[in-house]
mmCIF file of C-alpha atoms in Angstrom:
data_model
loop_
_atom_site.group_PDB
_atom_site.id
_atom_site.type_symbol
_atom_site.label_atom_id
_atom_site.label_comp_id
_atom_site.label_asym_id
_atom_site.label_seq_id
_atom_site.Cartn_x
_atom_site.Cartn_y
_atom_site.Cartn_z
ATOM 1 C CA UNK J 30 100.676 123.986 94.441
ATOM 2 C CA UNK J 31 101.421 120.595 96.102
ATOM 3 C CA UNK J 32 103.372 117.904 94.342
ATOM 4 C CA UNK J 33 103.799 114.464 95.449
ATOM 5 C CA UNK J 34 106.988 112.532 94.138
ATOM 6 C CA UNK J 35 105.037 109.317 93.476
ATOM 7 C CA UNK J 36 102.617 111.315 90.937
ATOM 8 C CA UNK J 37 104.006 111.169 87.396
ATOM 9 C CA UNK J 38 101.434 113.384 85.907
ATOM 10 C CA UNK J 39 102.195 117.115 85.941
ATOM 11 C CA UNK J 40 99.463 119.722 86.836
ATOM 12 C CA UNK J 41 100.135 121.477 83.398
ATOM 13 C CA UNK J 42 99.295 118.317 81.541
ATOM 14 C CA UNK J 43 95.755 117.864 83.196
ATOM 15 C CA UNK J 44 92.426 119.675 82.416
ATOM 16 C CA UNK J 45 91.564 121.707 85.201
ATOM 17 C CA UNK J 46 87.806 122.363 86.524
ATOM 18 C CA UNK J 47 86.506 125.752 86.266
ATOM 19 C CA UNK J 48 84.737 126.794 89.321
ATOM 20 C CA UNK J 49 81.719 127.600 87.421
ATOM 21 C CA UNK J 50 81.480 124.094 86.328
ATOM 22 C CA UNK J 51 81.663 122.538 89.661
ATOM 23 C CA UNK J 52 77.804 122.682 90.482
ATOM 24 C CA UNK J 53 76.867 120.909 87.285
ATOM 25 C CA UNK J 54 79.537 118.229 87.590
ATOM 26 C CA UNK J 55 78.387 117.312 91.243
ATOM 27 C CA UNK J 56 74.702 117.333 90.071
ATOM 28 C CA UNK J 57 75.277 115.102 87.256
ATOM 29 C CA UNK J 58 77.487 112.755 89.462
ATOM 30 C CA UNK J 59 75.058 112.544 92.230
ATOM 31 C CA UNK J 60 72.239 111.441 89.940
ATOM 32 C CA UNK J 61 74.518 109.151 87.741
ATOM 33 C CA UNK J 62 75.787 107.441 91.099
ATOM 34 C CA UNK J 63 72.046 106.950 92.496
ATOM 35 C CA UNK J 64 70.930 105.369 89.180
ATOM 36 C CA UNK J 65 73.952 103.219 89.028
ATOM 37 C CA UNK J 66 73.728 101.924 92.697
ATOM 38 C CA UNK J 67 70.018 101.228 92.139
ATOM 39 C CA UNK J 68 70.658 99.033 88.983
ATOM 40 C CA UNK J 69 73.590 97.371 90.689
ATOM 41 C CA UNK J 70 71.676 96.402 93.700
ATOM 42 C CA UNK J 71 68.625 95.425 91.966
ATOM 43 C CA UNK J 72 70.426 93.114 89.674
ATOM 44 C CA UNK J 73 72.666 91.826 92.483
ATOM 45 C CA UNK J 74 75.711 93.137 90.756
ATOM 46 C CA UNK J 75 74.862 91.763 87.437
ATOM 47 C CA UNK J 76 74.083 95.154 85.730
ATOM 48 C CA UNK J 77 75.815 98.533 85.866
ATOM 49 C CA UNK J 78 78.765 96.742 87.392
ATOM 50 C CA UNK J 79 81.425 98.559 85.335
ATOM 51 C CA UNK J 80 82.370 102.352 85.169
ATOM 52 C CA UNK J 81 83.328 103.846 81.829
ATOM 53 C CA UNK J 82 86.592 102.082 80.347
ATOM 54 C CA UNK J 83 85.365 98.861 81.727
ATOM 55 C CA UNK J 84 86.658 99.276 85.537
ATOM 56 C CA UNK J 85 84.717 97.084 87.855
ATOM 57 C CA UNK J 86 82.353 98.769 90.250
ATOM 58 C CA UNK J 87 81.657 97.992 93.835
ATOM 59 C CA UNK J 88 78.901 99.727 96.117
ATOM 60 C CA UNK J 89 80.193 101.099 99.115
ATOM 61 C CA UNK J 90 77.448 101.561 102.264
ATOM 62 C CA UNK J 91 78.271 104.243 104.792
ATOM 63 C CA UNK J 92 76.250 105.770 107.599
ATOM 64 C CA UNK J 93 75.939 109.484 107.495
ATOM 65 C CA UNK J 94 78.454 111.504 109.972
ATOM 66 C CA UNK J 95 75.656 113.891 110.816
ATOM 67 C CA UNK J 96 72.360 112.275 109.924
ATOM 68 C CA UNK J 97 73.042 108.709 110.606
ATOM 69 C CA UNK J 98 71.240 107.756 107.372
ATOM 70 C CA UNK J 99 72.398 104.687 105.188
ATOM 71 C CA UNK J 100 74.242 106.326 102.105
ATOM 72 C CA UNK J 101 75.450 104.239 99.226
ATOM 73 C CA UNK J 102 77.903 105.111 96.350
ATOM 74 C CA UNK J 103 79.495 103.351 93.520
ATOM 75 C CA UNK J 104 83.240 103.285 93.542
ATOM 76 C CA UNK J 105 86.029 101.547 91.504
ATOM 77 C CA UNK J 106 86.642 98.095 92.860
ATOM 78 C CA UNK J 107 90.122 98.100 94.255
ATOM 79 C CA UNK J 108 91.047 94.785 96.055
ATOM 80 C CA UNK J 109 94.124 94.284 97.868
ATOM 81 C CA UNK J 110 94.237 90.740 98.970
ATOM 82 C CA UNK J 111 91.407 90.045 101.247
ATOM 83 C CA UNK J 112 91.165 93.838 101.786
ATOM 84 C CA UNK J 113 89.624 96.628 99.626
ATOM 85 C CA UNK J 114 91.022 99.938 98.903
ATOM 86 C CA UNK J 115 88.758 103.150 98.867
ATOM 87 C CA UNK J 116 89.741 106.168 97.139
ATOM 88 C CA UNK J 117 88.219 109.578 97.860
ATOM 89 C CA UNK J 118 89.351 111.166 94.614
ATOM 90 C CA UNK J 119 86.141 112.574 93.352
ATOM 91 C CA UNK J 120 87.920 112.907 90.057
ATOM 92 C CA UNK J 121 90.314 115.434 91.406
ATOM 93 C CA UNK J 122 87.754 117.906 92.745
ATOM 94 C CA UNK J 123 88.906 120.511 95.103
ATOM 95 C CA UNK J 124 87.085 119.129 98.113
ATOM 96 C CA UNK J 125 86.699 115.638 99.505
ATOM 97 C CA UNK J 126 83.519 113.909 98.626
ATOM 98 C CA UNK J 127 80.773 113.813 101.511
ATOM 99 C CA UNK J 128 81.193 110.128 101.948
ATOM 100 C CA UNK J 129 84.857 110.511 103.153
ATOM 101 C CA UNK J 130 83.528 112.363 106.189
ATOM 102 C CA UNK J 131 80.986 109.597 106.634
ATOM 103 C CA UNK J 132 83.585 106.856 106.531
ATOM 104 C CA UNK J 133 86.107 108.817 109.091
ATOM 105 C CA UNK J 134 83.051 109.243 111.464
ATOM 106 C CA UNK J 135 81.797 105.646 111.086
ATOM 107 C CA UNK J 136 84.587 103.525 109.818
ATOM 108 C CA UNK J 137 82.335 100.305 109.658
ATOM 109 C CA UNK J 138 81.188 99.888 106.181
ATOM 110 C CA UNK J 139 79.748 97.288 103.769
ATOM 111 C CA UNK J 140 81.040 96.789 100.229
ATOM 112 C CA UNK J 141 79.088 94.925 97.798
ATOM 113 C CA UNK J 142 81.145 93.258 94.967
ATOM 114 C CA UNK J 143 79.715 90.512 92.357
ATOM 115 C CA UNK J 144 76.397 90.352 94.229
ATOM 116 C CA UNK J 145 78.103 89.713 97.706
ATOM 117 C CA UNK J 146 78.048 92.211 100.399
ATOM 118 C CA UNK J 147 80.618 91.983 103.530
ATOM 119 C CA UNK J 148 81.430 94.233 106.415
ATOM 120 C CA UNK J 149 84.728 96.061 106.727
ATOM 121 C CA UNK J 150 86.619 98.313 108.902
ATOM 122 C CA UNK J 151 88.001 101.398 106.913
ATOM 123 C CA UNK J 152 91.471 103.107 108.095
ATOM 124 C CA UNK J 153 92.635 106.058 106.278
ATOM 125 C CA UNK J 154 96.368 105.162 105.343
ATOM 126 C CA UNK J 155 99.132 107.464 106.089
ATOM 127 C CA UNK J 156 101.139 109.636 103.446
ATOM 128 C CA UNK J 157 103.768 106.858 103.557
ATOM 129 C CA UNK J 158 101.295 103.918 103.092
ATOM 130 C CA UNK J 159 99.719 105.876 100.338
ATOM 131 C CA UNK J 160 102.912 106.217 98.403
ATOM 132 C CA UNK J 161 103.516 102.601 98.790
ATOM 133 C CA UNK J 162 100.154 101.786 97.659
ATOM 134 C CA UNK J 163 100.184 104.339 94.722
ATOM 135 C CA UNK J 164 101.655 101.832 92.050
ATOM 136 C CA UNK J 165 98.899 98.966 92.931
ATOM 137 C CA UNK J 166 96.237 101.657 92.809
ATOM 138 C CA UNK J 167 97.535 102.871 89.193
ATOM 139 C CA UNK J 168 97.650 99.399 88.188
ATOM 140 C CA UNK J 169 93.851 99.065 88.681
ATOM 141 C CA UNK J 170 92.835 102.584 87.740
ATOM 142 C CA UNK J 171 95.513 104.645 86.185
ATOM 143 C CA UNK J 172 93.343 107.843 86.366
ATOM 144 C CA UNK J 173 94.136 108.333 89.882
ATOM 145 C CA UNK J 174 97.522 109.914 88.839
ATOM 146 C CA UNK J 175 95.676 112.544 86.898
ATOM 147 C CA UNK J 176 93.262 113.114 89.739
ATOM 148 C CA UNK J 177 96.174 113.929 92.199
ATOM 149 C CA UNK J 178 97.691 116.072 89.774
ATOM 150 C CA UNK J 179 94.563 118.145 89.271
ATOM 151 C CA UNK J 180 94.049 118.901 92.922
ATOM 152 C CA UNK J 181 95.948 120.499 95.930
ATOM 153 C CA UNK J 182 94.149 118.364 98.368
ATOM 154 C CA UNK J 183 95.966 114.968 99.353
ATOM 155 C CA UNK J 184 93.611 112.565 98.013
ATOM 156 C CA UNK J 185 92.518 110.257 100.859
ATOM 157 C CA UNK J 186 93.001 106.440 100.678
ATOM 158 C CA UNK J 187 91.458 103.827 102.974
ATOM 159 C CA UNK J 188 92.460 100.569 103.525
ATOM 160 C CA UNK J 189 89.358 98.479 104.575
ATOM 161 C CA UNK J 190 89.856 95.048 106.427
ATOM 162 C CA UNK J 191 87.113 92.344 106.516
ATOM 163 C CA UNK J 192 85.270 92.393 109.986
#
């Protein structure tokens, strides 16, 4: 079990995913994400623009690492000045989400917020940068601490600069 000194939540305090639950969770997330992206884009960001708990949404557009196809995913909107942060938490699942590999292979992405889409260049931050950004991330979405406590993988964070 890996522990990060900046993560305050303890593994024993977090409900773990059972291996048998993972396919169902992934299926529901995939279809809920598709519906949210469709509604968000069709309404130009006026509908389906919040996650449970009222957290603001952005839609991130990536290019598939293997297929080259355009992929869109709804994520928590995490501003950092002019930049945006993107966190591949996937709720603390044991593996990185597929879109993580898309961004690694094709770091030029689009992020749509409030009906406006801009191009960004994503760069995965170092472990030291992640530790420095952690309080800011938690100020925007406190559950990231629980997600990191739940998994042994070092949840990737990208700092995305406008192009």
